[in-house]
Short mmCIF file of N, CA and C in Angstrom, two decimals:
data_model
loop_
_atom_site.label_atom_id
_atom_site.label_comp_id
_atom_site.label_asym_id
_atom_site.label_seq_id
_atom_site.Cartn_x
_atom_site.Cartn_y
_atom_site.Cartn_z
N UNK A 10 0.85 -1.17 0.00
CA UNK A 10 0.00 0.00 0.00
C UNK A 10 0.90 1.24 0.00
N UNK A 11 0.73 2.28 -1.02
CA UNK A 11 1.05 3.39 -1.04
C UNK A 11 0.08 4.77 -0.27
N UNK A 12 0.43 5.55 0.39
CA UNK A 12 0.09 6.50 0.67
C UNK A 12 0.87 7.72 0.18
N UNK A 13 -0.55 8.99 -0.96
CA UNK A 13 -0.17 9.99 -1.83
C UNK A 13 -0.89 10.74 -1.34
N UNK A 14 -0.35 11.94 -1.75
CA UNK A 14 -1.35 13.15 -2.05
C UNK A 14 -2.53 12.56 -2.87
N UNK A 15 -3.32 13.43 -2.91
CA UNK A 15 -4.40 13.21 -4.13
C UNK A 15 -4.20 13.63 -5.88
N UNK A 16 -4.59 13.11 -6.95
CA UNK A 16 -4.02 13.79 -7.81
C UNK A 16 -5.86 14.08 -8.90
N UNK A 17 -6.01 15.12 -9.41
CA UNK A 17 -6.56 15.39 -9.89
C UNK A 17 -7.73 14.14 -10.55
N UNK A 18 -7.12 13.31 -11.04
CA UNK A 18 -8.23 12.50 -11.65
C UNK A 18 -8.07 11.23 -10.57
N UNK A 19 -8.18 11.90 -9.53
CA UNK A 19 -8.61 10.62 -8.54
C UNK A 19 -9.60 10.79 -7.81
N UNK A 20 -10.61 11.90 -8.44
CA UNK A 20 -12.05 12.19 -7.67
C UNK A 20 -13.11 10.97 -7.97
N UNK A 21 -12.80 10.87 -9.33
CA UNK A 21 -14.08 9.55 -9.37
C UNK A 21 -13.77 8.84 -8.42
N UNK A 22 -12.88 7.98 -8.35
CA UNK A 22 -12.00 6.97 -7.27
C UNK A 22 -12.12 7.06 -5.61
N UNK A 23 -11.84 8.43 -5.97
CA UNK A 23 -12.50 8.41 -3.96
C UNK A 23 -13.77 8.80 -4.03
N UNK A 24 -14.94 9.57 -5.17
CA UNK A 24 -16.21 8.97 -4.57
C UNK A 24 -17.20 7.56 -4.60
N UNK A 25 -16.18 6.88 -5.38
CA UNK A 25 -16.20 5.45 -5.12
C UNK A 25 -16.30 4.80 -3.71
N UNK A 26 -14.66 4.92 -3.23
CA UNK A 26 -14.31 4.94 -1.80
C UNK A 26 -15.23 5.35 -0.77
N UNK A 27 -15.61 6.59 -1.23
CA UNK A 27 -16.71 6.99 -0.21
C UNK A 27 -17.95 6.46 -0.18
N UNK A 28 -18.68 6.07 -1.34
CA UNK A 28 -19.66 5.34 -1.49
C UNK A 28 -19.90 4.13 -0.81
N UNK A 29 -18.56 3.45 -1.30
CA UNK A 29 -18.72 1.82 -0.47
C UNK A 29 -18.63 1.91 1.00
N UNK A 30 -17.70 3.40 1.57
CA UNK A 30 -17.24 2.79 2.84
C UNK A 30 -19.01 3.44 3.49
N UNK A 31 -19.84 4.40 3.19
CA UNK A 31 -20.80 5.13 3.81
C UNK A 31 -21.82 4.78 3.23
N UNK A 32 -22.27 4.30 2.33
CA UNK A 32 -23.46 3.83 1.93
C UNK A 32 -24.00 3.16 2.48
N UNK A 33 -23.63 1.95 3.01
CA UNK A 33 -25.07 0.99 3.83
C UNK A 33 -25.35 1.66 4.61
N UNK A 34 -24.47 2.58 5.51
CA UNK A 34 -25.26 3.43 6.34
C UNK A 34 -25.94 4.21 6.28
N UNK A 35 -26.89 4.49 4.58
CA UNK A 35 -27.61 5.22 4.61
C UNK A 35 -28.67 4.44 3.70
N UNK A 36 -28.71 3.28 3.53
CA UNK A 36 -29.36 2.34 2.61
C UNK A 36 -30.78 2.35 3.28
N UNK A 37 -30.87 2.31 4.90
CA UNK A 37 -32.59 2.13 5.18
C UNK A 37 -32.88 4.24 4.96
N UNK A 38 -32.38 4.74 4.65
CA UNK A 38 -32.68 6.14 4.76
C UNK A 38 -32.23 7.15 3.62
N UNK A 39 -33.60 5.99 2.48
CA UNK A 39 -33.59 7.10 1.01
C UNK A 39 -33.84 8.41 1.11
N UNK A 40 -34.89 8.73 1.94
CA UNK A 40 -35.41 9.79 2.13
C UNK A 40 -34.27 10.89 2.49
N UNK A 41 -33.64 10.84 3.59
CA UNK A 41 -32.86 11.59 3.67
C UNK A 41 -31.56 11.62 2.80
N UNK A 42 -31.02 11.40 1.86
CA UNK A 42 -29.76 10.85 0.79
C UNK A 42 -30.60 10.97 -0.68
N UNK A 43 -29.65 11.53 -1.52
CA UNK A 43 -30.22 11.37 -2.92
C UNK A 43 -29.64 9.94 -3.71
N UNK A 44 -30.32 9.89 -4.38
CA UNK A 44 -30.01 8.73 -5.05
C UNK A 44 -28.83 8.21 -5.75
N UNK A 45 -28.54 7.68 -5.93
CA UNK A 45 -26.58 7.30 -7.00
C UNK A 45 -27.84 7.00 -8.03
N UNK A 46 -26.79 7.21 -9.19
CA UNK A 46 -27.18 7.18 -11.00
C UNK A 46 -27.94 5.07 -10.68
N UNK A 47 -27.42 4.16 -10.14
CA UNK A 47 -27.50 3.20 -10.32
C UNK A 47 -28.37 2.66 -9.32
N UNK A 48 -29.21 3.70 -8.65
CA UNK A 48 -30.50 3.58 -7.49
C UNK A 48 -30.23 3.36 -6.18
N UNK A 49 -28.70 3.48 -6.27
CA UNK A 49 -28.41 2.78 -4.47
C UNK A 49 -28.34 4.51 -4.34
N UNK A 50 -28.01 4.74 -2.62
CA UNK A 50 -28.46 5.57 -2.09
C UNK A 50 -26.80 6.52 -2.08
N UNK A 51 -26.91 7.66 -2.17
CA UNK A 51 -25.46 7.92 -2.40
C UNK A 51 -25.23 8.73 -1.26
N UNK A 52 -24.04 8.70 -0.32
CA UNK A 52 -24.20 9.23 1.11
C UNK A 52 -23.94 10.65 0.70
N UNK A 53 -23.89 11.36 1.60
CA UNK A 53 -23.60 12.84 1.60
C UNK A 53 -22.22 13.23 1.61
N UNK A 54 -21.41 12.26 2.28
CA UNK A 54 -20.02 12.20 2.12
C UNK A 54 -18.98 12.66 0.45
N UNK A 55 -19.99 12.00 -0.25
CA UNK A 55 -19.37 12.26 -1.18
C UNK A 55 -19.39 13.76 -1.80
N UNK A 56 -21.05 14.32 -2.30
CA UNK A 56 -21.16 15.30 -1.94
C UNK A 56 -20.00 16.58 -1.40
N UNK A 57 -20.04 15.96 -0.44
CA UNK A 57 -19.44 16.95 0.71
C UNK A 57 -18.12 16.97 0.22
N UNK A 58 -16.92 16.24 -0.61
CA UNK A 58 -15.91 16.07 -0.65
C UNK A 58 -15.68 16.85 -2.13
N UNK A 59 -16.83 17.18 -2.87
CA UNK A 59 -16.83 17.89 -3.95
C UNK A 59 -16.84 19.25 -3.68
N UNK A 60 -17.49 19.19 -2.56
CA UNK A 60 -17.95 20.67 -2.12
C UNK A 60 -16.47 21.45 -1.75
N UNK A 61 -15.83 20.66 -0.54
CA UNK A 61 -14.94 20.77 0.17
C UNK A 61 -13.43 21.24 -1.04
N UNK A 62 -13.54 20.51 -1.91
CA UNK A 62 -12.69 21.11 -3.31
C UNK A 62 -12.70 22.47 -3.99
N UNK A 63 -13.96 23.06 -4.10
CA UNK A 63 -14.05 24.33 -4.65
C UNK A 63 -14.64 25.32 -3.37
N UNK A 64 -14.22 24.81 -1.37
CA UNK A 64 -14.12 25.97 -1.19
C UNK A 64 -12.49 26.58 -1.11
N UNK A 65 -12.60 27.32 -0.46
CA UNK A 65 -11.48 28.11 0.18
C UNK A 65 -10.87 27.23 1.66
N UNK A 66 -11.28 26.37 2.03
CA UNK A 66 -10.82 25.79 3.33
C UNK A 66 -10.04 24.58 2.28
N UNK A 67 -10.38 24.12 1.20
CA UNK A 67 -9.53 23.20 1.02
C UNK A 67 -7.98 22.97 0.89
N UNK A 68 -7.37 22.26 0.97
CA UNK A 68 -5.75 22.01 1.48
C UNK A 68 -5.21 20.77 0.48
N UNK A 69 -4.68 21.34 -0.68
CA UNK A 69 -4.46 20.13 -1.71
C UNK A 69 -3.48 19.04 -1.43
N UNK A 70 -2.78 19.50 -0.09
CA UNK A 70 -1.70 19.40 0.29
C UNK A 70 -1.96 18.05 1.39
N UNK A 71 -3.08 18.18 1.92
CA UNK A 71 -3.77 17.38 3.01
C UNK A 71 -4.87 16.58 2.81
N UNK A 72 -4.90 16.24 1.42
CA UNK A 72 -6.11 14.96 0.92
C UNK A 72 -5.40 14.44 0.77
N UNK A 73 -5.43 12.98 0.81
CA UNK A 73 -4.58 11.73 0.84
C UNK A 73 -4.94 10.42 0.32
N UNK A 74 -5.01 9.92 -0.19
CA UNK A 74 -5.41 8.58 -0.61
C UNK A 74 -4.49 7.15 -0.34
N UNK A 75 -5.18 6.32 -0.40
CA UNK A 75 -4.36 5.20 -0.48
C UNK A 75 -4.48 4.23 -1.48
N UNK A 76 -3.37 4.03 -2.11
CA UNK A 76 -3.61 3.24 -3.36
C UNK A 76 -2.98 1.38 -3.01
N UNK A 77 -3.45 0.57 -3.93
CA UNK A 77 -2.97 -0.60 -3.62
C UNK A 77 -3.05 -1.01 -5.10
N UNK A 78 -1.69 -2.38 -6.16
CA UNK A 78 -1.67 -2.05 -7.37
C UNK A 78 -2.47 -0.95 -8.21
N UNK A 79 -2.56 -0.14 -8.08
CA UNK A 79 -2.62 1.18 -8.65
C UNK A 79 -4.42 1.56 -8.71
N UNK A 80 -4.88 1.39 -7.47
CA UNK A 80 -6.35 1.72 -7.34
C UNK A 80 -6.27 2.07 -6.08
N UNK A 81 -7.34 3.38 -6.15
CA UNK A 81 -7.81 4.00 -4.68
C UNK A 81 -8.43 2.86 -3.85
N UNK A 82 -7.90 2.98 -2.61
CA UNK A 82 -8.79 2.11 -1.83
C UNK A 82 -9.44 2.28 -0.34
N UNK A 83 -8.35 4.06 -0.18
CA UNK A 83 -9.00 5.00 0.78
C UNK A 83 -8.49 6.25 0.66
N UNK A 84 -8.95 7.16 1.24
CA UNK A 84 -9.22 8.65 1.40
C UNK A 84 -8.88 9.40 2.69
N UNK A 85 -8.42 10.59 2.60
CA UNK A 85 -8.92 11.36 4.08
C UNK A 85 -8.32 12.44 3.86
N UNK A 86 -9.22 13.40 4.34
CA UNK A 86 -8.77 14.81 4.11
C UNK A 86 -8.84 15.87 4.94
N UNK A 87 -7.82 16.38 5.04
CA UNK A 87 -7.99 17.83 6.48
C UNK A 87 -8.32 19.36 5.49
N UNK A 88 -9.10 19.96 5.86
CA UNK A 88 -9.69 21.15 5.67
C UNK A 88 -9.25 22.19 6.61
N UNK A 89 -9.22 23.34 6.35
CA UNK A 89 -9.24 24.44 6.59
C UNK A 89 -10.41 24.79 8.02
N UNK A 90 -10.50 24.90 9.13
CA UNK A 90 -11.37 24.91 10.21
C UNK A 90 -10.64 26.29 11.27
N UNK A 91 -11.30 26.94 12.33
CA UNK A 91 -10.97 27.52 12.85
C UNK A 91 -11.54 27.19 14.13
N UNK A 92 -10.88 28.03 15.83
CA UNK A 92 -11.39 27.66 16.55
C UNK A 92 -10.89 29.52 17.44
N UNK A 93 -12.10 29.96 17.34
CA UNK A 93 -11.96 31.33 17.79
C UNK A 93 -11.30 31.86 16.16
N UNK A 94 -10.62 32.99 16.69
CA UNK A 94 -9.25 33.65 15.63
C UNK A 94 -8.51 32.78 15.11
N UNK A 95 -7.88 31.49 15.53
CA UNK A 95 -6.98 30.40 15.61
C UNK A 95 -7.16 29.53 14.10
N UNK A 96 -6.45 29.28 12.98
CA UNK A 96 -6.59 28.34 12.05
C UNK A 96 -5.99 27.06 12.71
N UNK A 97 -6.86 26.10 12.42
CA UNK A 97 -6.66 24.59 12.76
C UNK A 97 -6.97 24.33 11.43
N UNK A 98 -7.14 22.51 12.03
CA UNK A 98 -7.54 21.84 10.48
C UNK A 98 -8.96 20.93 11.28
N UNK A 99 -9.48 20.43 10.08
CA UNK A 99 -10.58 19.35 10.51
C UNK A 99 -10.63 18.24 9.85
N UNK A 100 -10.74 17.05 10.48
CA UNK A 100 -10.66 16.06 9.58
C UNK A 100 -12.04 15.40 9.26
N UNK A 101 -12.00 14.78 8.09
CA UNK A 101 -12.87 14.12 7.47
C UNK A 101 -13.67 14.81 5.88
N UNK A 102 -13.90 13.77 5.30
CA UNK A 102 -14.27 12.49 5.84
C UNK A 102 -12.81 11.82 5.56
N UNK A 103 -12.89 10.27 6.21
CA UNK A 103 -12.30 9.52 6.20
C UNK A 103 -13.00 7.94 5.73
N UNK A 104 -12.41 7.57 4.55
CA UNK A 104 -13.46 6.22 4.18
C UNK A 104 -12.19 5.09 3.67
N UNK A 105 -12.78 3.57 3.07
CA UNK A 105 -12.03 3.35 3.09
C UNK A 105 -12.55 2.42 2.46
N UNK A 106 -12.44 1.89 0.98
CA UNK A 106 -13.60 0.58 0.42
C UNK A 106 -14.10 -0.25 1.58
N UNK A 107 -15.18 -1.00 1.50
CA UNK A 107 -15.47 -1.55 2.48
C UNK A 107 -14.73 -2.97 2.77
N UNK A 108 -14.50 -3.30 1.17
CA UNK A 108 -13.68 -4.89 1.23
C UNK A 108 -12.44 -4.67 1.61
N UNK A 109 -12.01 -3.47 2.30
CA UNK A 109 -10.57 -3.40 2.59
C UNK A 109 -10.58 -2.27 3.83
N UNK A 110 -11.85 -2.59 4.33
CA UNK A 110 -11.90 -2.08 5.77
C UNK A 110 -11.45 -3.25 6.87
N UNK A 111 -10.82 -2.87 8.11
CA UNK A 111 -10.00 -3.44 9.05
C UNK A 111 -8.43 -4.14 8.90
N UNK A 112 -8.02 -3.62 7.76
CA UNK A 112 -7.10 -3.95 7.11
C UNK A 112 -5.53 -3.20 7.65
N UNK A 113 -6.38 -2.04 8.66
CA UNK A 113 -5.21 -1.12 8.82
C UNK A 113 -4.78 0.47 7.80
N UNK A 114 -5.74 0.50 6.59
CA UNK A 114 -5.42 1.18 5.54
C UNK A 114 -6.24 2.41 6.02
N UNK A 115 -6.89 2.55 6.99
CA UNK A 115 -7.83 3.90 7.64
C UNK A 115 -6.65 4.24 8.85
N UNK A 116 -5.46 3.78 9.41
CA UNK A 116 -4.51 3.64 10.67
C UNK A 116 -3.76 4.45 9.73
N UNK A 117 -3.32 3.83 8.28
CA UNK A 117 -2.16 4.34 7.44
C UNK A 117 -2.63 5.91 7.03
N UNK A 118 -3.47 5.87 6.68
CA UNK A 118 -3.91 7.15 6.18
C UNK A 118 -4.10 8.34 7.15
N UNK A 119 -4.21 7.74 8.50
CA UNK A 119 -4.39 9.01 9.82
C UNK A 119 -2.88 9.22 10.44
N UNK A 120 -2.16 8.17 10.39
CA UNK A 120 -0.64 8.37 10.77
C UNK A 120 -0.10 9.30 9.41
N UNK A 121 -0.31 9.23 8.23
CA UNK A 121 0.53 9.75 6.95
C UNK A 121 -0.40 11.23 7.20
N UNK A 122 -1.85 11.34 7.44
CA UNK A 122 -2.07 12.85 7.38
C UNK A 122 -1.82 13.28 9.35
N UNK A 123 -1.49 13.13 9.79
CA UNK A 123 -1.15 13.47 11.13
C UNK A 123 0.13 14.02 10.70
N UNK A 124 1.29 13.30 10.22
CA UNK A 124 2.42 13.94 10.28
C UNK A 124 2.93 14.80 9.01
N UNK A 125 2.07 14.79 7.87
CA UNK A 125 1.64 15.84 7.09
C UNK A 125 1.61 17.29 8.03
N UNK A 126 0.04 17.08 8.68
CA UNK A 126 0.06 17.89 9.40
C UNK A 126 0.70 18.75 10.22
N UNK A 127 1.59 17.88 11.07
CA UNK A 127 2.63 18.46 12.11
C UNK A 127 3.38 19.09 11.22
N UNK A 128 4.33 18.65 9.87
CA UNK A 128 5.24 18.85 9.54
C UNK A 128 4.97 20.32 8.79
N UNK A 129 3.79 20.82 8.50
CA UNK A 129 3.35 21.94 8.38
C UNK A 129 3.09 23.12 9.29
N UNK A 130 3.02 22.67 10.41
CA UNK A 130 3.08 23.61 11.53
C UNK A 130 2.11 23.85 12.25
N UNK A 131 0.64 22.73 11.87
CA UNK A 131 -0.27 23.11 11.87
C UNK A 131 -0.66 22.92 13.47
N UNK A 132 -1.87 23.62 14.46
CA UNK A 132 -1.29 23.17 15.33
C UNK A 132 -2.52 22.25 16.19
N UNK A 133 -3.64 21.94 15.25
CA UNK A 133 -4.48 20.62 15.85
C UNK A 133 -5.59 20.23 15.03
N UNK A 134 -6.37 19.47 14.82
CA UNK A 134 -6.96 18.72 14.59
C UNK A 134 -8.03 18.39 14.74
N UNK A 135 -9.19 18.43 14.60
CA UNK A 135 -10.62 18.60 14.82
C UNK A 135 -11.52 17.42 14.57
N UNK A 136 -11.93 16.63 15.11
CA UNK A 136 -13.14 15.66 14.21
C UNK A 136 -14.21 15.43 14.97
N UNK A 137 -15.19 14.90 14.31
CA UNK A 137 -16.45 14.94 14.83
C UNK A 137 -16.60 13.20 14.77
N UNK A 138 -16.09 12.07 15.68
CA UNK A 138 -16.72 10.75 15.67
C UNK A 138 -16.50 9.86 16.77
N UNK A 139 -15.86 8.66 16.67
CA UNK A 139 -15.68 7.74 17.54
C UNK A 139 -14.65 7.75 18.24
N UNK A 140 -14.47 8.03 19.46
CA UNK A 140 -13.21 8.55 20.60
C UNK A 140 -12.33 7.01 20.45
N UNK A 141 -13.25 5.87 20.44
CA UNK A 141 -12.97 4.73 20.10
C UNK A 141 -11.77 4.36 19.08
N UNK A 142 -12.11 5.09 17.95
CA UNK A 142 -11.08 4.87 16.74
C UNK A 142 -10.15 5.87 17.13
N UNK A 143 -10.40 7.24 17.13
CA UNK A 143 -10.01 8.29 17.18
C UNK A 143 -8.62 8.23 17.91
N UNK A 144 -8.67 7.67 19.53
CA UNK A 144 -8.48 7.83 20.59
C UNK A 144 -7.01 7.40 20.22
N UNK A 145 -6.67 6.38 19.59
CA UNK A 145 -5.46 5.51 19.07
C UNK A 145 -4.16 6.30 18.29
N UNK A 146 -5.02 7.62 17.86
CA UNK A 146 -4.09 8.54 17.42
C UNK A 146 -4.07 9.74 18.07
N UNK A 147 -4.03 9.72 19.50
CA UNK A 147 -3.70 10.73 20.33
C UNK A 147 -4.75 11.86 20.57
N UNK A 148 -5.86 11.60 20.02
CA UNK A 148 -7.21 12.58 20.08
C UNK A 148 -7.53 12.45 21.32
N UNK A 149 -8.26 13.34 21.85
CA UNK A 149 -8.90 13.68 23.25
C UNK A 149 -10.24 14.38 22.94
N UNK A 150 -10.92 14.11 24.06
CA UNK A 150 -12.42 14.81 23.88
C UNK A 150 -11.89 16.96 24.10
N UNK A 151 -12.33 17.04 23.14
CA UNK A 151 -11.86 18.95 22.84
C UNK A 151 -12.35 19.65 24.24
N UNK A 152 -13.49 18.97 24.95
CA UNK A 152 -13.33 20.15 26.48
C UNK A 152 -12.18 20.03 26.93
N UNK A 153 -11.32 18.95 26.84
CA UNK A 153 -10.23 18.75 27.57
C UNK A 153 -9.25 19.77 27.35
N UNK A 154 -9.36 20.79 26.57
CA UNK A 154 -8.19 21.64 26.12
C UNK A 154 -9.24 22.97 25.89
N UNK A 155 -10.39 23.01 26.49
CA UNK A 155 -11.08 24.27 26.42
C UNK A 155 -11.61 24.37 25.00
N UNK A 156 -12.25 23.46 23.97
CA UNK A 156 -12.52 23.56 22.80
C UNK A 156 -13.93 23.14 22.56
N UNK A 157 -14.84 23.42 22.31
CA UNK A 157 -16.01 23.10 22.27
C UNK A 157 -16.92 23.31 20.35
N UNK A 158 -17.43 22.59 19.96
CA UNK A 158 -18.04 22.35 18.78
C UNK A 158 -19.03 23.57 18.46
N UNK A 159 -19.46 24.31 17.28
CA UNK A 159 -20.02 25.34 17.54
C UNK A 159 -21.75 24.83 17.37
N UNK A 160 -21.62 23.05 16.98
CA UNK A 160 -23.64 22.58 17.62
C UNK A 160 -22.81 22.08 18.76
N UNK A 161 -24.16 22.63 19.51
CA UNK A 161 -24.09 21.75 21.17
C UNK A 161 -23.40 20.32 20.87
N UNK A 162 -25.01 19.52 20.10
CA UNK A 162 -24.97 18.42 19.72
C UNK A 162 -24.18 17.34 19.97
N UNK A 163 -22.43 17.98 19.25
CA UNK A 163 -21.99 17.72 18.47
C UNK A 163 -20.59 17.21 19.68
N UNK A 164 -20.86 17.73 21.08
CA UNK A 164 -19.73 18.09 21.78
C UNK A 164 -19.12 16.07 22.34
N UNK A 165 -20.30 15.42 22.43
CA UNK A 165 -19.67 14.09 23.55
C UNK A 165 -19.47 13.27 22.11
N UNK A 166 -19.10 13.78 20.69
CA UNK A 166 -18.42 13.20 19.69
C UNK A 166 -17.28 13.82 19.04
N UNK A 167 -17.00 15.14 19.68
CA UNK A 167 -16.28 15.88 19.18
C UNK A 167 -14.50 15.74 19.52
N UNK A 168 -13.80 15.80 19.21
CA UNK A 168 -12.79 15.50 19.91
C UNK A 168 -11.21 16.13 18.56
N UNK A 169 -10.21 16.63 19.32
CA UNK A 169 -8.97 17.35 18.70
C UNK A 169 -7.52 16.19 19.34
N UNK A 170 -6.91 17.03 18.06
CA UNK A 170 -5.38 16.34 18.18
C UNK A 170 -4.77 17.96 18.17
N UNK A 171 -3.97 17.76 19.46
CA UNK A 171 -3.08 18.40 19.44
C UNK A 171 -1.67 18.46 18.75
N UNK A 172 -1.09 19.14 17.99
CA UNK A 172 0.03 18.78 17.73
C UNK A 172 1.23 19.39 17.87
N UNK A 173 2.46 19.90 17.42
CA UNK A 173 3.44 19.93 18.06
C UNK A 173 3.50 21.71 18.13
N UNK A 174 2.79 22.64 17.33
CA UNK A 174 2.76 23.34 16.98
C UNK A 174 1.69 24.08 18.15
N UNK A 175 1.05 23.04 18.95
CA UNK A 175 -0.41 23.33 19.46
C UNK A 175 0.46 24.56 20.50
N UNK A 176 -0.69 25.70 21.08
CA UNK A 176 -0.60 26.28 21.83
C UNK A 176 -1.66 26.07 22.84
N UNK A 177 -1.69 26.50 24.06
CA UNK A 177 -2.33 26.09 25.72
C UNK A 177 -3.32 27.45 24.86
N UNK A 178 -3.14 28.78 23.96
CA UNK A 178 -4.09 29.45 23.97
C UNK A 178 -5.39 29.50 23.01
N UNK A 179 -4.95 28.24 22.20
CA UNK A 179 -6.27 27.84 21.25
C UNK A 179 -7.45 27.60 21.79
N UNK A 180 -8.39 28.09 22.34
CA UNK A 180 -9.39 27.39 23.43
C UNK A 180 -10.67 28.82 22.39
N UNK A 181 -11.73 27.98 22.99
CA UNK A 181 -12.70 28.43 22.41
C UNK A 181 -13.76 27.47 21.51
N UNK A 182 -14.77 28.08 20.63
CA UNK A 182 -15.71 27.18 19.37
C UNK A 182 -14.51 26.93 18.23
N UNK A 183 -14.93 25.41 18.14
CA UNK A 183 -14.53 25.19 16.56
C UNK A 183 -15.42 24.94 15.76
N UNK A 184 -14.77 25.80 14.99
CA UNK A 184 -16.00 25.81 13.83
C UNK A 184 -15.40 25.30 12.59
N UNK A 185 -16.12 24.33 11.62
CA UNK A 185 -15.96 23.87 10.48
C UNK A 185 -15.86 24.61 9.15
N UNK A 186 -15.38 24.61 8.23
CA UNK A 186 -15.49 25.01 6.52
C UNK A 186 -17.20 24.96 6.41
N UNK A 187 -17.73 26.04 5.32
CA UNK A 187 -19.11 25.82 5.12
C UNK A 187 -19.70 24.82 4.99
N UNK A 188 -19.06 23.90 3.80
CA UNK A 188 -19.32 22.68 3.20
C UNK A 188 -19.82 21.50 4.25
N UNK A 189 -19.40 21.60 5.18
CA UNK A 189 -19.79 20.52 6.53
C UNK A 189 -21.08 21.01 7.41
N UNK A 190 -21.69 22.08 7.37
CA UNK A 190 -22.94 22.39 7.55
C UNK A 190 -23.86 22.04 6.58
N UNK A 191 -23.30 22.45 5.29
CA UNK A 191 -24.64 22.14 4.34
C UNK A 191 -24.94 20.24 4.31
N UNK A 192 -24.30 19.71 4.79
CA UNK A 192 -25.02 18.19 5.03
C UNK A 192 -26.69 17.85 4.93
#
């Protein structure tokens, strides 16, 4: 397995990726999801990763893929996010075909954009999911550092990586790129 940047004609490919890894989870819930060309239900993820391209938070530098003999087989991308005055990044989405989920290739892709990250100066990390997965790459729940999500909602899933760059004075709402509201 290789881990790259993204390269221009690898959008079909990761909304592939995104499809397989997020779709059943939206398979009992047409209603809310528009349809894929081929009637299955197409998540918002993908969507969102088109969106995330033509705004201004995007970071060409910080989409990542993972290839295996020369096919995408996961994704993940840090955006442009703020928390107060403070530029951070935010991650997601993060997907990963499904026939090549638990494989370790979602581990490879958060270690290769983590130290992307650092090595840029950047100084933390934002996501909105499972403390469970999360937790393995040094994430913490964001009250823990005075950081709070700008939906309530959103806070006992919310959770940051600090990184080397981090300062004790980043504290405050983080708030996401537009593209992650319009969901």
């Amino acid at each position: 397995m290789l881990i790259r940047r993204e390269h221009a004609d690898d959008a079909t490919a990761i909304a592939a990726v995104h499809r397989s890894a997020f779709g059943p989870q939206y398979a009992d819930r047409i209603d809310t999801a528009a349809s894929a060309v081929d009637g299955s239900v197409e998540p918002p993820e993908v969507d969102l990763i088109a969106q995330l391209r033509s705004d201004d938070c995007w970071m060409p530098t910080l989409s990542m893929v993972a290839i295996e003999r020369d096919t995408v087989i996961g994704h993940l991308c840090l955006t442009r996010a703020v928390v107060g005055p403070f530029p951070v990044l935010a991650l997601g989405p993060i997907g990963v075909l499904a026939d090549h989920q638990g494989a370790g290739v979602g581990s490879a892709l958060m270690h290769a954009a983590l130290g992307a990250a650092d090595a840029l100066d950047e100084p933390l990390i934002g996501v909105l999911g499972s403390l469970e997965f999360y937790l393995r790459f040094g994430f913490v729940p964001a009250a823990r550092l005075g950081i709070t999500p700008d939906e309530p909602d959103w806070a006992i899933h919310f959770h940051v990586r600090p990184l080397s760059a981090y300062d004790v004075q980043i504290a405050g709402e983080f708030r996401y790129a537009e593209p992650f509201y319009d969901l």
